[in-house]
CSV table of N, CA, C and O in Angstrom, one decimal:
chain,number,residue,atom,x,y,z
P,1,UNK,N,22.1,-10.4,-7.6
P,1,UNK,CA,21.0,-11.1,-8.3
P,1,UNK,C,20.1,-11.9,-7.3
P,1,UNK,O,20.5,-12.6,-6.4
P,2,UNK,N,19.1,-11.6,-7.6
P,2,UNK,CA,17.9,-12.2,-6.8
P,2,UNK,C,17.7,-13.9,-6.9
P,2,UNK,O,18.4,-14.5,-7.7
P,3,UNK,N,16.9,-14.5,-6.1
P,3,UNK,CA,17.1,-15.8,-6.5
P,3,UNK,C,15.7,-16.2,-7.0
P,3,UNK,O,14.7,-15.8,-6.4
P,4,UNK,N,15.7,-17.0,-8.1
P,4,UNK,CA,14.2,-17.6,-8.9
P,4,UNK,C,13.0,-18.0,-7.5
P,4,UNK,O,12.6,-17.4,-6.5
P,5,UNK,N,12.8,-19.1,-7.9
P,5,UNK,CA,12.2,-19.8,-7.1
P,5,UNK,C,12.9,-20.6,-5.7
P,5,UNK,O,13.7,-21.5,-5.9
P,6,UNK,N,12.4,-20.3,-4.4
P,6,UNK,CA,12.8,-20.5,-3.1
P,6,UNK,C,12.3,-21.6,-2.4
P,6,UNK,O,12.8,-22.0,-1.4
P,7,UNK,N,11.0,-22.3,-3.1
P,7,UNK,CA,10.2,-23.0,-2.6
P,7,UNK,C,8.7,-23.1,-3.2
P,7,UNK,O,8.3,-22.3,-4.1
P,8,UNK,N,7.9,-24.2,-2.6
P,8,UNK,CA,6.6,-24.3,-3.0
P,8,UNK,C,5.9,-23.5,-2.4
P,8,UNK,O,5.7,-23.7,-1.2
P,9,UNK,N,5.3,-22.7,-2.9
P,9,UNK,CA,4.0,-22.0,-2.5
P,9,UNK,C,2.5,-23.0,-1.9
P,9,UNK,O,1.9,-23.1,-0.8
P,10,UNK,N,2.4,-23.5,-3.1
P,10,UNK,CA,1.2,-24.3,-2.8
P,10,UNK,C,0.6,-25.5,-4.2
P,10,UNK,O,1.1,-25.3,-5.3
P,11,UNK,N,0.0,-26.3,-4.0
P,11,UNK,CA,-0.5,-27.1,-4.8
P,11,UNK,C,-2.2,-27.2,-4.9
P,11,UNK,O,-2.8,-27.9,-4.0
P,12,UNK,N,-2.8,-26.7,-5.7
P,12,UNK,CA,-4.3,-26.4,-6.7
P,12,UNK,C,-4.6,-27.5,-7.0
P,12,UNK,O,-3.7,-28.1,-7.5
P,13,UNK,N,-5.9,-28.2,-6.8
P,13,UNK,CA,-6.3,-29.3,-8.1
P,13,UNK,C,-7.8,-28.5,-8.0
P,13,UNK,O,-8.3,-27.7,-7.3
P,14,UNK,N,-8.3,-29.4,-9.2
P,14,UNK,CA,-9.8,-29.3,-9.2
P,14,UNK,C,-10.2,-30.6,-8.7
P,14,UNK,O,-9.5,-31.5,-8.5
P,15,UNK,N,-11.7,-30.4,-8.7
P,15,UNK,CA,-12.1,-31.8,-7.6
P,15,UNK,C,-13.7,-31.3,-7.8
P,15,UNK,O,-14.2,-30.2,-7.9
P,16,UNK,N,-14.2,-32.9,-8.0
P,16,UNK,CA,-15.8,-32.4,-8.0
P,16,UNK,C,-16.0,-32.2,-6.7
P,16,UNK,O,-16.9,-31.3,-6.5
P,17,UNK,N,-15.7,-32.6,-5.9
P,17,UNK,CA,-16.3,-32.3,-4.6
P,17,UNK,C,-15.3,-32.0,-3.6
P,17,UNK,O,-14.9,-32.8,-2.8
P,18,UNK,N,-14.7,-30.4,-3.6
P,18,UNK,CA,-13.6,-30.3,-3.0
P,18,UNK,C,-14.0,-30.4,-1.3
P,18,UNK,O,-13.0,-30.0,-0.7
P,19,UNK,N,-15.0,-30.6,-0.4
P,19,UNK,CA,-15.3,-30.6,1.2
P,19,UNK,C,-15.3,-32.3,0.7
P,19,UNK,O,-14.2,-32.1,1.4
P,20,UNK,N,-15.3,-33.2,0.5
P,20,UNK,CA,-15.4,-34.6,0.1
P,20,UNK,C,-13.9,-34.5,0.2
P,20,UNK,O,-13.5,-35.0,1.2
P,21,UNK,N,-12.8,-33.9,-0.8
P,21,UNK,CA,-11.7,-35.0,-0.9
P,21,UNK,C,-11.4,-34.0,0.5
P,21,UNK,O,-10.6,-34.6,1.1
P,22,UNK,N,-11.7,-33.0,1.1
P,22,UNK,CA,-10.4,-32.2,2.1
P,22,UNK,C,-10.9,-33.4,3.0
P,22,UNK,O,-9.9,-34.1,3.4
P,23,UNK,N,-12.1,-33.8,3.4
P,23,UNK,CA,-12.9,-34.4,4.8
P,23,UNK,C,-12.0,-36.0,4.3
P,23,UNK,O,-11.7,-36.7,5.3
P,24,UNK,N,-11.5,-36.4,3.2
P,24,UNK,CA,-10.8,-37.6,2.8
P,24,UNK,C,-9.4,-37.9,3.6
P,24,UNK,O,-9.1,-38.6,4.6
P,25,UNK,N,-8.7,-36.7,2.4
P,25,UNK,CA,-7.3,-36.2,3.4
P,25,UNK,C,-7.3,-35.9,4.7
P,25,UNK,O,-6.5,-36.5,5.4
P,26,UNK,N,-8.1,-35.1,5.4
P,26,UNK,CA,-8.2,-34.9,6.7
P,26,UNK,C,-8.4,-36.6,7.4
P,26,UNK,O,-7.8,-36.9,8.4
P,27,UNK,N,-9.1,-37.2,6.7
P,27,UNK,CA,-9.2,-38.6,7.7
P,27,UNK,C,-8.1,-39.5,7.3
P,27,UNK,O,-7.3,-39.9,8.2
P,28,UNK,N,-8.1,-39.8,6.3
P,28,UNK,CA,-6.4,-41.0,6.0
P,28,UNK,C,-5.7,-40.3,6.1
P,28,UNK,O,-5.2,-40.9,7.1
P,29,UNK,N,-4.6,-38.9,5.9
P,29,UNK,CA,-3.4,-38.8,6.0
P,29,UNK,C,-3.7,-37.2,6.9
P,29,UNK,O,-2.8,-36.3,6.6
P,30,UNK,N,-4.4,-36.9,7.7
P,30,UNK,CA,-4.3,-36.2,8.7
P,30,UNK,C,-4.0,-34.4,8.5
P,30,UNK,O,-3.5,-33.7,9.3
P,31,UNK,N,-4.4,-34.1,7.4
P,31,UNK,CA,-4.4,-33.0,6.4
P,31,UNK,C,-4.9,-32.1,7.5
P,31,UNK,O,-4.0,-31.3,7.9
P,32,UNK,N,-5.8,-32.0,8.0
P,32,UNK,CA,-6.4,-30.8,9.0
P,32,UNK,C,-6.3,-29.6,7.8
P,32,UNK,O,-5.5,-28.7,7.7
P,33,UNK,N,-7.4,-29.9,6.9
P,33,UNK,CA,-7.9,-29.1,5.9
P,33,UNK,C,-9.1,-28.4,6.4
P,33,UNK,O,-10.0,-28.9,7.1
P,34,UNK,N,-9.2,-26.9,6.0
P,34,UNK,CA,-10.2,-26.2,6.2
P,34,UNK,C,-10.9,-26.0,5.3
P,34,UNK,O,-10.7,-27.0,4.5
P,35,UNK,N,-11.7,-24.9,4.7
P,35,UNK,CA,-12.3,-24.6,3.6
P,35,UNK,C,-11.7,-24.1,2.8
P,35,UNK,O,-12.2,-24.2,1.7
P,36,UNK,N,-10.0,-23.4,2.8
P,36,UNK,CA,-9.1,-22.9,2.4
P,36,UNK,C,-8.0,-23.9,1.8
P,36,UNK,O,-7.0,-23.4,1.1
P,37,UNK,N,-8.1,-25.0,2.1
P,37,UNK,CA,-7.1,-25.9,2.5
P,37,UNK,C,-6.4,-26.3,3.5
P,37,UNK,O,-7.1,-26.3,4.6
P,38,UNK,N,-4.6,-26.8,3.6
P,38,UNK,CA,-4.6,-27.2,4.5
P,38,UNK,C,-2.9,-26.7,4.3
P,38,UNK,O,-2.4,-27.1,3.2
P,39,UNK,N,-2.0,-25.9,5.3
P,39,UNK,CA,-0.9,-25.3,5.7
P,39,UNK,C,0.4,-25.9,6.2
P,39,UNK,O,0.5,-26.2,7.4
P,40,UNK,N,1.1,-26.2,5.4
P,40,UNK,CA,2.1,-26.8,6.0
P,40,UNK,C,3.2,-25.6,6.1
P,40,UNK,O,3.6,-24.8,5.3
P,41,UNK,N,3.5,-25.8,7.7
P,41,UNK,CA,4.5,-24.9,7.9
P,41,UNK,C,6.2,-25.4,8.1
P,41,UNK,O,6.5,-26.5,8.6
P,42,UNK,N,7.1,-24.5,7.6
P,42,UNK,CA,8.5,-24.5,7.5
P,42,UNK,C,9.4,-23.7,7.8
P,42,UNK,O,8.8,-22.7,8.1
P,43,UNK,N,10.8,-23.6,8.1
P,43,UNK,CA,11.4,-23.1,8.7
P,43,UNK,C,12.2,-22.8,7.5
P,43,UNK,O,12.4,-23.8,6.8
P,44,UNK,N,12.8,-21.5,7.1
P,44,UNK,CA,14.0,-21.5,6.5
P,44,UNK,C,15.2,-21.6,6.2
P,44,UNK,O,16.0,-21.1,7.0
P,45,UNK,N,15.4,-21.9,5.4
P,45,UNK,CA,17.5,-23.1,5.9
P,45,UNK,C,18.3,-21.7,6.5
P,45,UNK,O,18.9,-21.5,7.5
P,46,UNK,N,18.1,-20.8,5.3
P,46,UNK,CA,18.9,-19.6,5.6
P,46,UNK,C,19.1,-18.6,7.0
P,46,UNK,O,20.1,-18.0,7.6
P,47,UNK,N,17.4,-18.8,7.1
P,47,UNK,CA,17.3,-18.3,8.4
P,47,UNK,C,16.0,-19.1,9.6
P,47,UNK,O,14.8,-19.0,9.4
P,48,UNK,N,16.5,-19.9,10.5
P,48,UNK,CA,15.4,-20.7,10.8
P,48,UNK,C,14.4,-20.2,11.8
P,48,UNK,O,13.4,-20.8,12.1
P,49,UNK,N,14.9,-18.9,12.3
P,49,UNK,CA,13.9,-18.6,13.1
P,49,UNK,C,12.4,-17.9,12.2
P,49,UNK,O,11.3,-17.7,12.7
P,50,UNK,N,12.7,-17.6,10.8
P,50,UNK,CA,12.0,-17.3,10.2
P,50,UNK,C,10.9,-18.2,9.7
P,50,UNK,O,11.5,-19.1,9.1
P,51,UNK,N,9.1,-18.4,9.8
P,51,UNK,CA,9.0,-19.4,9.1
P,51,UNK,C,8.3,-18.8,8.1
P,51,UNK,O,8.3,-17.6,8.0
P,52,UNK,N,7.4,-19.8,7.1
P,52,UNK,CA,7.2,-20.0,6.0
P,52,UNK,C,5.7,-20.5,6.2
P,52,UNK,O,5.1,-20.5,7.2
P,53,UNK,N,5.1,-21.2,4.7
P,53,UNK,CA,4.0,-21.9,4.7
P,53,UNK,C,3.6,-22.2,3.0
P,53,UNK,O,3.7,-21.4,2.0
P,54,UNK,N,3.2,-23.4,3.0
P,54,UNK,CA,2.8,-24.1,1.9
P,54,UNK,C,1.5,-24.3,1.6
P,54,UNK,O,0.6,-24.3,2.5
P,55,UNK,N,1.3,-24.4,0.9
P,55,UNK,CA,-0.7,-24.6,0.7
P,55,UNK,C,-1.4,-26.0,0.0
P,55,UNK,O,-1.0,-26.6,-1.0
P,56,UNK,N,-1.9,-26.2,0.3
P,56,UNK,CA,-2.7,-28.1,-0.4
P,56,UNK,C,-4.5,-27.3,-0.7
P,56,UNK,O,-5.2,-26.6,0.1
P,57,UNK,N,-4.6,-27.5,-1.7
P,57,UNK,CA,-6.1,-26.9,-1.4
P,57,UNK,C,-6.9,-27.1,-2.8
P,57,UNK,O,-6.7,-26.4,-3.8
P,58,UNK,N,-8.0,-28.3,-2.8
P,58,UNK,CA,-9.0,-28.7,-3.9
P,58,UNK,C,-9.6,-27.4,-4.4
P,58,UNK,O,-9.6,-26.5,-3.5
P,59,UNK,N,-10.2,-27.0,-5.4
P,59,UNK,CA,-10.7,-26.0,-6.1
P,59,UNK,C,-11.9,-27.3,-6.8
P,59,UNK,O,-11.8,-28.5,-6.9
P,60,UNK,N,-13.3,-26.3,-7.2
P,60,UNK,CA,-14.2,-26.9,-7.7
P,60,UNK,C,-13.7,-26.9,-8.6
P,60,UNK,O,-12.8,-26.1,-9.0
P,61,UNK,N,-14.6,-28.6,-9.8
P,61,UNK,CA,-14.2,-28.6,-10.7
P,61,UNK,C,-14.4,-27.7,-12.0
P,61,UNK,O,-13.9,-27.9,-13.1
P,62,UNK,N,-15.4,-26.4,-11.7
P,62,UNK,CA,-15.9,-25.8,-12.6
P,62,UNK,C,-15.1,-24.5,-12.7
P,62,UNK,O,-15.2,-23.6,-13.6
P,63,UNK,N,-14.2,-24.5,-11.8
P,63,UNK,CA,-13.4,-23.3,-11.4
P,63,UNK,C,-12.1,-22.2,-13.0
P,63,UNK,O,-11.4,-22.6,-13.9
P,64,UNK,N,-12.7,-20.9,-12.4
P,64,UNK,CA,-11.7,-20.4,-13.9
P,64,UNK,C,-10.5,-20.0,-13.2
P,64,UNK,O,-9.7,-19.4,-13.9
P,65,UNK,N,-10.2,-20.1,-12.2
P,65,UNK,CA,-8.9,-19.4,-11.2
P,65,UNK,C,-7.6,-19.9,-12.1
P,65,UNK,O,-6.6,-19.2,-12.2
P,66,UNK,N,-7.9,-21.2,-12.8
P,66,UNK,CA,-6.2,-21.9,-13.2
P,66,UNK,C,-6.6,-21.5,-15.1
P,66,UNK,O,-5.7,-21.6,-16.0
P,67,UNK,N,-7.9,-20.9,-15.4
P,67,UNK,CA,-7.2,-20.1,-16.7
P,67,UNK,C,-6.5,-19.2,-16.8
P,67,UNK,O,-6.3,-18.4,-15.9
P,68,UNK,N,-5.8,-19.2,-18.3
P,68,UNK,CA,-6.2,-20.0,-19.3
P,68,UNK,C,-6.0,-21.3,-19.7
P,68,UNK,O,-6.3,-21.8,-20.8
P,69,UNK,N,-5.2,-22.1,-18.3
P,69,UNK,CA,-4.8,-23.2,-18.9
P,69,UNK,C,-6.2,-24.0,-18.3
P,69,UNK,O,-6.8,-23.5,-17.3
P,70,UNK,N,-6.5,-25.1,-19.0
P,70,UNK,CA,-7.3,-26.2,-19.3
P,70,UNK,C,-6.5,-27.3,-18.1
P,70,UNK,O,-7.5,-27.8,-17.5
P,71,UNK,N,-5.8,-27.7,-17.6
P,71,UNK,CA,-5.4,-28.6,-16.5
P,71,UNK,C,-6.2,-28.2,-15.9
P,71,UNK,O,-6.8,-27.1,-15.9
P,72,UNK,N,-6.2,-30.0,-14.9
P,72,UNK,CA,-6.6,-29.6,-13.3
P,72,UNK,C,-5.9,-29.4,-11.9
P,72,UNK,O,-6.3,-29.5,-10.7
P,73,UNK,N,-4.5,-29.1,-12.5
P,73,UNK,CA,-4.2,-28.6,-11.5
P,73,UNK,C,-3.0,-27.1,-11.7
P,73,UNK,O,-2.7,-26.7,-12.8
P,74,UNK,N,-2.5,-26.5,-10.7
P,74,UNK,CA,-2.0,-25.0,-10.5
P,74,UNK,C,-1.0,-25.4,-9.4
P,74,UNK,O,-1.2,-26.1,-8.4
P,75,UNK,N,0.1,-24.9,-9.8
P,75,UNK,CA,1.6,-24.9,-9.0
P,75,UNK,C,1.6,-23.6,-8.9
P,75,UNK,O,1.6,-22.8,-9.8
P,76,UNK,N,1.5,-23.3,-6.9
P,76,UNK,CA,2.4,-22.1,-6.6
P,76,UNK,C,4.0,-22.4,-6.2
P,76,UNK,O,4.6,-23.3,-5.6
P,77,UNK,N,4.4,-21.0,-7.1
P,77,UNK,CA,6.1,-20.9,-6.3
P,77,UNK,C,6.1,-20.0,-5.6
P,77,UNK,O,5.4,-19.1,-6.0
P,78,UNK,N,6.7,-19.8,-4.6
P,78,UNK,CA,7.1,-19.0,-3.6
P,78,UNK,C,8.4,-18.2,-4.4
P,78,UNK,O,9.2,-19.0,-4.9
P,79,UNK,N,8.6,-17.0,-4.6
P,79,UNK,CA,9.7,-16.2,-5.2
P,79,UNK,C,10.5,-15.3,-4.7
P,79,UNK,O,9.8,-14.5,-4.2
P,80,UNK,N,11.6,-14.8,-4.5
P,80,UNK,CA,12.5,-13.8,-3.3
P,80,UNK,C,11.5,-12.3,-4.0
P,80,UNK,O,10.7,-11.6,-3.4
P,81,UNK,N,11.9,-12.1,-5.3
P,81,UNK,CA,11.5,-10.5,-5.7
P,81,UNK,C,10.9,-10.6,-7.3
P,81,UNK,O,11.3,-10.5,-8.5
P,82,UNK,N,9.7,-10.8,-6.6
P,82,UNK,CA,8.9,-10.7,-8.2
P,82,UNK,C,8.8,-9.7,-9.6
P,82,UNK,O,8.6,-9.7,-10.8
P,83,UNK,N,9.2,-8.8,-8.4
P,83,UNK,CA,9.3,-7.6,-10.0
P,83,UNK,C,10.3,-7.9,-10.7
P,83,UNK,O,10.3,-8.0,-11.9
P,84,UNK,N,11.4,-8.2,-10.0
P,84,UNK,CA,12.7,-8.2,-10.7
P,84,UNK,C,12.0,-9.7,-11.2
P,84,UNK,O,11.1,-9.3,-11.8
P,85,UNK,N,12.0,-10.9,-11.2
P,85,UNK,CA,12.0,-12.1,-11.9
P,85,UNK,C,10.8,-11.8,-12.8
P,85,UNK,O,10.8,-12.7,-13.7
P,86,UNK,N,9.9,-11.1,-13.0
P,86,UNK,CA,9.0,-10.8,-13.9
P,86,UNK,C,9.4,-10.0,-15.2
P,86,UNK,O,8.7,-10.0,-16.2
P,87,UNK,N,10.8,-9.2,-15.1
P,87,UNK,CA,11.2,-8.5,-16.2
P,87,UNK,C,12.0,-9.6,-16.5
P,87,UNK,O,11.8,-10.1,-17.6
P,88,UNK,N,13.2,-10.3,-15.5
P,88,UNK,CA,13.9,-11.4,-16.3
P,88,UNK,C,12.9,-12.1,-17.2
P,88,UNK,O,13.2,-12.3,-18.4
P,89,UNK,N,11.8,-12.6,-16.7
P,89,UNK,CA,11.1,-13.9,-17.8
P,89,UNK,C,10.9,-13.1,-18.8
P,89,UNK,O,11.1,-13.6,-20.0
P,90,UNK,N,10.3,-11.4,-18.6
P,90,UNK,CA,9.9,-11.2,-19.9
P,90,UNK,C,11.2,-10.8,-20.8
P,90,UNK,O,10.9,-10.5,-21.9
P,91,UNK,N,12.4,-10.8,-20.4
P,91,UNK,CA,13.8,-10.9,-21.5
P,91,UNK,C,13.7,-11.9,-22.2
P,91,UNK,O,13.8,-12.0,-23.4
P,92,UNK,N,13.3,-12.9,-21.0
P,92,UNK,CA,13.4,-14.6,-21.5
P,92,UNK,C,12.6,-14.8,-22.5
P,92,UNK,O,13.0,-15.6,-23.3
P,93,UNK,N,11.2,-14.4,-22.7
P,93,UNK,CA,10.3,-14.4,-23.1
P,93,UNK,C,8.9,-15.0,-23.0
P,93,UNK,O,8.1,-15.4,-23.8
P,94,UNK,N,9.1,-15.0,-21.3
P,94,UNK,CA,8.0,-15.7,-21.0
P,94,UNK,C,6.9,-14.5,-20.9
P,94,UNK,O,7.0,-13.3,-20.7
P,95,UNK,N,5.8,-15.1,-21.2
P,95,UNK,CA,4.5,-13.7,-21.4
P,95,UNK,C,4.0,-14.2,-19.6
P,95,UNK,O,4.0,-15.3,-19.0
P,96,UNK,N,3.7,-13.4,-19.4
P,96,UNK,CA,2.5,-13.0,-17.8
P,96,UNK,C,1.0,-12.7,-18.3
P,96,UNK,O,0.6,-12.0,-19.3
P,97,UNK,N,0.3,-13.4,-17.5
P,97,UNK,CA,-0.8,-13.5,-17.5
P,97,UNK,C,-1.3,-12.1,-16.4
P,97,UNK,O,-0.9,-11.8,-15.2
P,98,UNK,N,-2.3,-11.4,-17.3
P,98,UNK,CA,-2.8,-10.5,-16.3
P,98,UNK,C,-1.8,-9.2,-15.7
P,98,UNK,O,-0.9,-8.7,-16.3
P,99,UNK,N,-2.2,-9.1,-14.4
P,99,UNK,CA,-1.3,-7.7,-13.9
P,99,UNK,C,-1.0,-8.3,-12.6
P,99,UNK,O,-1.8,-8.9,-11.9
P,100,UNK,N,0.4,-8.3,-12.2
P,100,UNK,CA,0.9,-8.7,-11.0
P,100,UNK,C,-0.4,-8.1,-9.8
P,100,UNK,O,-0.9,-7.0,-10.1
P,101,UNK,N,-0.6,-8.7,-8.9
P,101,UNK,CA,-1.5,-8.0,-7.9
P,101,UNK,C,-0.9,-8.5,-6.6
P,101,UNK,O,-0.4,-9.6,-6.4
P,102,UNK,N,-1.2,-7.4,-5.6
P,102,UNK,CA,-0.5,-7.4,-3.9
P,102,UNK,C,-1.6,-7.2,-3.2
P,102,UNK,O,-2.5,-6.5,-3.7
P,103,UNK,N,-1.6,-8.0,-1.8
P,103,UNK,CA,-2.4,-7.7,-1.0
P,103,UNK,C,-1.2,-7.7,0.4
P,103,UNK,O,0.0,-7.4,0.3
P,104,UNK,N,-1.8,-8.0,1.2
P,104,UNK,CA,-1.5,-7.9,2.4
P,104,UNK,C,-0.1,-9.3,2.9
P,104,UNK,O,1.0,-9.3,3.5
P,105,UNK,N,-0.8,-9.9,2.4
P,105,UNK,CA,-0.2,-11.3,2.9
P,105,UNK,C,0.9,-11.5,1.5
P,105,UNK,O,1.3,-12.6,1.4
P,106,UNK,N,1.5,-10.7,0.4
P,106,UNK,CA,2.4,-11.0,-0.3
P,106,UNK,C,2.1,-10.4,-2.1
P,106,UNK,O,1.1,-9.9,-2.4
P,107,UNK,N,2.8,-10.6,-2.8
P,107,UNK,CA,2.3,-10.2,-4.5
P,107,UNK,C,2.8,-11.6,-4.7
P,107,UNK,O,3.5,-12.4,-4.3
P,108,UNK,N,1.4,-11.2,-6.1
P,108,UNK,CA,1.1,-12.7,-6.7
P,108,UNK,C,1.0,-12.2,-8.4
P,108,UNK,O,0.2,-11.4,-8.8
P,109,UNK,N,2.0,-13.1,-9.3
P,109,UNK,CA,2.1,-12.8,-10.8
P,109,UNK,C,2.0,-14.7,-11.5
P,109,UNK,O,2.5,-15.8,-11.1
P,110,UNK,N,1.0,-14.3,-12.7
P,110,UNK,CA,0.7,-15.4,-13.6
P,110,UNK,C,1.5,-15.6,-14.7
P,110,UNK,O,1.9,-14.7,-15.4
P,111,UNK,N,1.8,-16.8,-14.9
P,111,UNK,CA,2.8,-17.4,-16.3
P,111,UNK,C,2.0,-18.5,-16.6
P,111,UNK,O,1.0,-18.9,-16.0
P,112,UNK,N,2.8,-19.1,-17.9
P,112,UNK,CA,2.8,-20.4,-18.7
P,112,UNK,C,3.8,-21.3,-18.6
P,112,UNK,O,5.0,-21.0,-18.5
P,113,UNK,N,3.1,-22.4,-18.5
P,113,UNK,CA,4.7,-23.3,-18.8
P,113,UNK,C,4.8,-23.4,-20.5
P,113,UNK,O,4.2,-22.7,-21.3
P,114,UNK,N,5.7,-24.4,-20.7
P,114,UNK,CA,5.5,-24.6,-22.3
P,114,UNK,C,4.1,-25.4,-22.7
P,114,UNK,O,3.4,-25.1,-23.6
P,115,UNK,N,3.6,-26.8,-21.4
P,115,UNK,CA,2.9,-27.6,-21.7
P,115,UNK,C,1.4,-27.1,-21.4
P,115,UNK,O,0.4,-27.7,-21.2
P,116,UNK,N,1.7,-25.7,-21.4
P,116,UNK,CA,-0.1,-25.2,-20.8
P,116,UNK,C,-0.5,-25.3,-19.5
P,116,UNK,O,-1.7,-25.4,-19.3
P,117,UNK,N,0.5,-25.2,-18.3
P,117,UNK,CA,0.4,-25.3,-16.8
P,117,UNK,C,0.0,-23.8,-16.1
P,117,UNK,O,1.0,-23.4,-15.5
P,118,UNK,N,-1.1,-22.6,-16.0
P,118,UNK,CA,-1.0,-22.0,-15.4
P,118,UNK,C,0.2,-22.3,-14.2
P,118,UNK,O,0.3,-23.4,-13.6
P,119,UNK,N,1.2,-21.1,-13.9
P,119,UNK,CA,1.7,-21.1,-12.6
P,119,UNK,C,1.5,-20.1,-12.1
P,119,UNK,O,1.5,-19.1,-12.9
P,120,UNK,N,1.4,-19.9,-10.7
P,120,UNK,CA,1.3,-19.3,-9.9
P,120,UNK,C,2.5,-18.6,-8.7
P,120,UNK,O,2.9,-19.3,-7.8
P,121,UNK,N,3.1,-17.4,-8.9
P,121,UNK,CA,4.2,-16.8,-8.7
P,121,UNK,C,4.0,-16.0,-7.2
P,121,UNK,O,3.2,-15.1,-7.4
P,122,UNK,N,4.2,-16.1,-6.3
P,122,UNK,CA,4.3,-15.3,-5.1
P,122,UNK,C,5.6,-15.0,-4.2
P,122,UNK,O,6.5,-15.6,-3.7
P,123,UNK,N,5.1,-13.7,-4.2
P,123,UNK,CA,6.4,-13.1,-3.1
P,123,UNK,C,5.9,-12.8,-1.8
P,123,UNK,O,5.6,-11.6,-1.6
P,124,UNK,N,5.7,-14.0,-0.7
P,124,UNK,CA,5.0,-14.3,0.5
P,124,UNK,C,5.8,-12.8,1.5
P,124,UNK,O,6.9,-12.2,1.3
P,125,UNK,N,4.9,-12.4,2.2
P,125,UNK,CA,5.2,-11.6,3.7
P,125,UNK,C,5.0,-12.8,4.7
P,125,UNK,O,3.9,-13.2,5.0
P,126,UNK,N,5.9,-13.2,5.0
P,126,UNK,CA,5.3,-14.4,6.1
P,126,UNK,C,5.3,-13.8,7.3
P,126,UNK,O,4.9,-14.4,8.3
């Protein structure tokens, strides 16, 4: 059996002026945010020579990336094997949003919480 969730992927907000709060963070707490956000890198317990990476990163506030939910903010998880935990939720009966999609850097699949939280599902290639 595969394991759920491994870790944070990343953390989404909206923001009226997302180059305002990064240039914020970047100056009080040293974020070294780009236009993408800003990368916090990690080591894996299991395996430490392997690393990892987290994400911080404002979205405008007009943005549809985090529908259909209505929050202003989007939780990525980091996942071992998305296909497989994508048929578990849908036993469970969690619905997915959209069609899993892969690129280069990992696959990425959409859910609900109960409270209306788009989340954001990824199975990183680090």
């Amino acid at each position: 059996m595969s394991k759920r969730v491994t870790n944070f992927g990343g953390i989404f907000f909206k923001s009226s002026d997302p180059a305002a709060a990064r240039e914020w963070y970047n100056r009080h707490l040293g974020l070294n945010a780009t236009e993408y956000g800003a990368n916090f890198e990690w080591r894996h317990l299991d395996d430490p020579e392997k690393k990892g990476t987290s994400v911080w990163s404002p979205f405008k506030s007009d943005t549809k990336y985090f529908e259909p939910s209505t929050k202003d903010f989007m939780i990525n998880f980091r996942v071992e094997n998305l296909v497989w935990l994508l048929d578990e939720l849908k036993k469970e009966g969690v619905e997915q949003i959209g069609e899993m999609a892969e690129y280069e850097y990992g696959k990425f699949a959409y859910i609900m919480d109960p409270e209306g939280n788009k989340i954001e599902l990824w199975e990183a290639i680090d």
